[in-house]
Amino acid sequence: FVVGHSMGASVAALYLWQHPEVFDGAVFSSPMFGVDTGAFPLAVAQTLATGVCSASAGAAYTVGHGDYDPDHAFEDSQVTQSQVRFDLKKQLYEQYPELRVGGASWSWVCESMWAAEVLQRLGRHTPTRTLMFQVGDEQIVLPEAQDAWCDDAPGCQKVFVDGARHEILSEADAYRNRALALMIQTMPFAHAEKLRFASFAPSGGNQYTLAAAYTLETPFSSWRRLFMTLTDLGAPQQVRKYVAMVRNGLVTGSLDL
């Protein structure tokens, strides 16, 4: 199955329409089926964006956007309420500067609006079983556009997560764990009996939650690299011990979940 978040979900939805035979199921996290244009009415934003993109390559940032800001504070985050995951992302950006992403460019806005307009006509032609997460504290995309697509799509199941923000898979445990559990429970895995799932918060709260899905056909080395990446970023000893326990359980098949 395919998992897509925000713009990634838009790309995945377009692909599902063109190639419905490829995936058995899909998960869309806060899909960008409509762009939140803020203070600009949609018609004004479309006219402005089209004009800029027609006259140039659209590489410049849109109004109010700019380069990646390393001083962006957690308190100003529009996408997550998890301090730990917010800090983890910043650490990754410091370690791997090539991952940094600034604000929206005009070309990005033009492509996003085009995709959203097309997608509003494609829901009814997308029979793929789809689990769509819609969050209650959405500040990036338009929930009503998600509603319209899901209402038209015969295989779509919408799950509303009240209080969560845009990046539900990077959210606080109360929101993220629910989403992960639903993903595992509802998707039509071809080899469900071989699935392993683990989620743990060593502090009992919102610190260093780890989750992994693993099938016996997948080389375990790939998950080992994922775990090492997480634990190399200053995780405490108790987290390292837990990771070692999960790793061993997944390899031996002794993990009791």
C-alpha positions as a printed Julia matrix, in Angstrom:
257×3 Matrix{Float64}:
   0.0     0.0     0.0
   1.05    3.61   -0.38
   1.25    6.28    2.32
   1.15    9.95    1.35
   1.25   13.09    3.47
   0.03   16.54    2.4
   1.36   17.18   -1.11
   2.61   13.59   -1.15
  -0.98   12.46   -0.73
  -2.0    14.57   -3.72
   0.69   12.92   -5.83
  -0.4     9.49   -4.56
  -4.07   10.22   -5.36
  -3.2    11.22   -8.91
  -1.17    8.03   -9.28
  -4.01    5.88   -7.92
  -6.35    7.36  -10.5
  -3.92    6.6   -13.31
  -2.83    3.16  -12.0
  -5.61    1.7    -9.82
  -4.2    -1.81  -10.15
  -0.85   -1.11   -8.47
  -1.84   -0.7    -4.8
  -4.33   -2.61   -2.65
  -4.77    0.32   -0.3
  -3.68    3.84    0.55
  -3.24    6.04    3.61
  -3.54    9.8     3.18
  -2.33   12.01    6.02
  -3.72   15.56    5.85
  -3.91   15.42    2.05
  -3.5    18.65    0.15
  -6.64   18.45   -1.96
  -7.12   22.18   -1.54
  -4.58   24.94   -0.8
  -5.16   27.28    2.12
  -4.49   30.69    0.57
  -4.74   32.56    3.85
  -5.79   36.18    3.56
  -6.09   35.92   -0.23
  -9.43   34.7    -1.64
  -8.9    31.61   -3.77
  -9.77   33.38   -7.04
  -7.32   36.2    -6.28
  -4.57   33.75   -5.33
  -5.11   31.71   -8.5
  -4.97   34.8   -10.71
  -1.84   36.09   -8.99
  -0.07   32.73   -9.07
  -0.95   32.1   -12.7
   0.36   35.51  -13.66
   3.68   35.01  -11.89
   4.15   31.48  -13.24
   3.31   32.6   -16.78
   5.84   35.42  -16.66
   8.67   33.51  -14.99
   9.87   30.11  -13.82
   8.14   30.77  -10.51
  11.27   30.08   -8.5
  10.79   33.06   -6.16
   9.1    32.62   -2.81
   5.48   33.64   -2.43
   4.37   36.53   -0.23
   5.46   35.98    3.36
   7.68   32.97    2.61
  11.46   32.63    2.57
  14.46   30.38    3.24
  14.56   27.77    5.97
  14.74   29.46    9.37
  16.94   27.56   11.86
  15.58   29.74   14.67
  11.96   28.78   14.06
  10.53   28.17   17.53
   8.45   25.19   18.62
   5.82   27.57   19.99
   5.23   28.84   16.44
   4.79   25.41   14.89
   1.65   24.97   12.8
   2.2    21.28   12.17
   2.96   19.48   15.46
   2.51   19.73   19.21
   5.33   17.3    19.97
   8.38   19.14   21.27
  10.5    15.99   20.96
   9.67   15.38   17.3
   9.99   19.07   16.47
  13.48   19.06   17.99
  14.37   15.8    16.25
  13.54   17.32   12.88
  15.71   20.34   13.62
  18.57   18.04   14.63
  18.23   16.17   11.35
  18.28   19.45    9.42
  21.47   20.47   11.22
  23.09   17.12   10.53
  21.86   16.91    6.92
  21.46   20.46    5.51
  20.35   19.06    2.15
  17.03   18.09    3.78
  16.13   21.68    4.64
  13.08   23.12    2.92
  12.1    26.77    2.87
   8.7    28.28    2.22
   6.47   27.89   -0.81
   7.63   29.09   -4.23
   5.23   30.43   -6.85
   5.77   27.37   -9.04
   4.91   25.13   -6.1
   1.7    27.1    -5.51
   0.76   26.88   -9.19
   1.34   23.13   -9.3
  -0.54   22.65   -6.02
  -3.57   24.57   -7.25
  -3.59   22.69  -10.54
  -3.4    19.34   -8.72
  -6.16   20.33   -6.29
  -8.46   21.4    -9.11
  -7.92   18.14  -10.98
  -8.3    15.98   -7.88
 -11.72   17.41   -7.07
 -12.99   15.65  -10.2
 -11.21   12.34   -9.61
 -12.5    11.03   -6.29
 -15.42    9.19   -7.88
 -12.99    7.48  -10.25
 -10.72    6.19   -7.45
 -12.03    2.87   -6.04
  -8.84    2.03   -4.1
  -9.44    1.41   -0.4
  -8.21    4.59    1.27
  -7.81    5.6     4.91
  -7.72    9.4     5.18
  -6.68   11.26    8.32
  -8.16   14.71    8.8
  -6.96   16.8    11.74
  -8.94   19.22   13.85
  -6.29   21.95   14.13
  -5.45   22.2    10.43
  -3.56   25.34    9.42
  -2.01   24.29    6.1
  -4.62   22.69    3.8
  -8.4    22.86    3.34
 -10.45   20.23    5.2
 -13.51   20.9     3.04
 -11.54   19.83   -0.04
 -10.64   16.6     1.75
 -14.32   16.06    2.58
 -15.35   16.54   -1.04
 -12.78   14.06   -2.38
 -13.5    11.42    0.26
 -17.28   11.75   -0.14
 -16.91   11.03   -3.86
 -14.33    8.24   -3.55
 -16.16    4.89   -3.06
 -13.3     3.32   -1.1
 -12.47    6.24    1.19
 -12.8     6.11    4.98
 -12.2     9.43    6.76
 -10.9     9.52   10.31
 -11.18   12.88   12.05
  -8.59   13.43   14.78
  -9.75   16.32   16.91
  -6.99   18.56   18.25
  -4.2    17.19   16.04
  -2.21   19.38   13.67
  -1.12   18.92   10.07
   1.71   16.4    10.55
  -0.17   13.73   12.49
   2.63   11.18   12.01
   4.96   13.62   13.79
   2.41   14.63   16.39
   2.15   14.01   20.14
   1.67   10.39   21.13
  -2.06   10.72   21.83
  -2.67   11.57   18.16
   0.17    9.73   16.42
  -0.32    6.37   18.12
  -4.0     6.34   17.18
  -3.12    6.99   13.55
  -0.44    4.31   13.48
  -2.75    1.75   15.08
  -5.51    2.45   12.56
  -3.07    2.17    9.67
  -2.03   -1.28   10.84
  -5.58   -2.46   11.58
  -7.38   -1.3     8.45
  -5.0    -1.74    5.54
  -5.4    -4.97    3.51
  -1.96   -6.5     3.99
  -1.34   -9.48    1.76
   0.63  -11.19    4.53
  -1.0    -9.78    7.65
   0.02  -12.81    9.72
   3.66  -11.88    9.19
   3.27   -8.32   10.4
   4.99   -7.09   13.53
   4.15   -3.75   15.11
   5.77   -2.04   18.07
   5.22    1.34   19.69
   6.69    2.52   22.97
   7.18    5.75   24.94
   9.85    5.11   27.59
   8.9     8.16   29.62
   5.26    7.16   29.61
   4.58   10.44   27.89
   5.68   12.13   24.71
   9.38   11.33   24.52
  11.22    9.11   22.08
   8.23    7.12   20.9
   9.38    4.4    18.51
   7.25    2.52   16.04
   8.07   -0.11   13.46
   6.19   -2.28   11.03
   8.1    -5.31    9.79
   7.4    -8.28    7.56
   9.47  -11.41    7.33
  10.1   -10.8     3.64
  11.77   -7.45    4.35
  15.52   -7.52    5.07
  15.88   -6.65    8.73
  19.01   -4.61    8.07
  16.85   -1.79    6.72
  14.99   -1.5    10.04
  18.25   -1.76   11.96
  19.51    1.31   10.13
  16.3     3.15   11.0
  16.64    2.28   14.67
  20.3     3.29   14.73
  19.42    6.64   13.18
  16.9     7.29   15.94
  19.15    6.23   18.78
  22.23    8.06   17.55
  20.49   11.39   18.08
  21.08   11.59   21.82
  18.46    9.11   22.97
  18.87    8.03   26.62
  20.11    4.58   27.62
  16.61    3.28   28.4
  15.58    3.96   24.79
  18.65    2.18   23.47
  17.81   -0.86   25.6
  14.25   -0.85   24.32
  15.38   -0.62   20.71
  17.69   -3.58   21.24
  14.81   -5.56   22.75
  12.46   -4.77   19.84
  15.16   -5.52   17.31
  15.83   -8.91   18.84
  12.11   -9.67   19.09
  11.49   -8.86   15.47
  14.42  -10.96   14.28
  13.53  -14.02   16.38
   9.78  -13.65   16.04
   9.39  -13.69   19.83
   7.89  -10.22   20.12
   4.49  -10.63   21.75
   2.17   -7.83   20.65
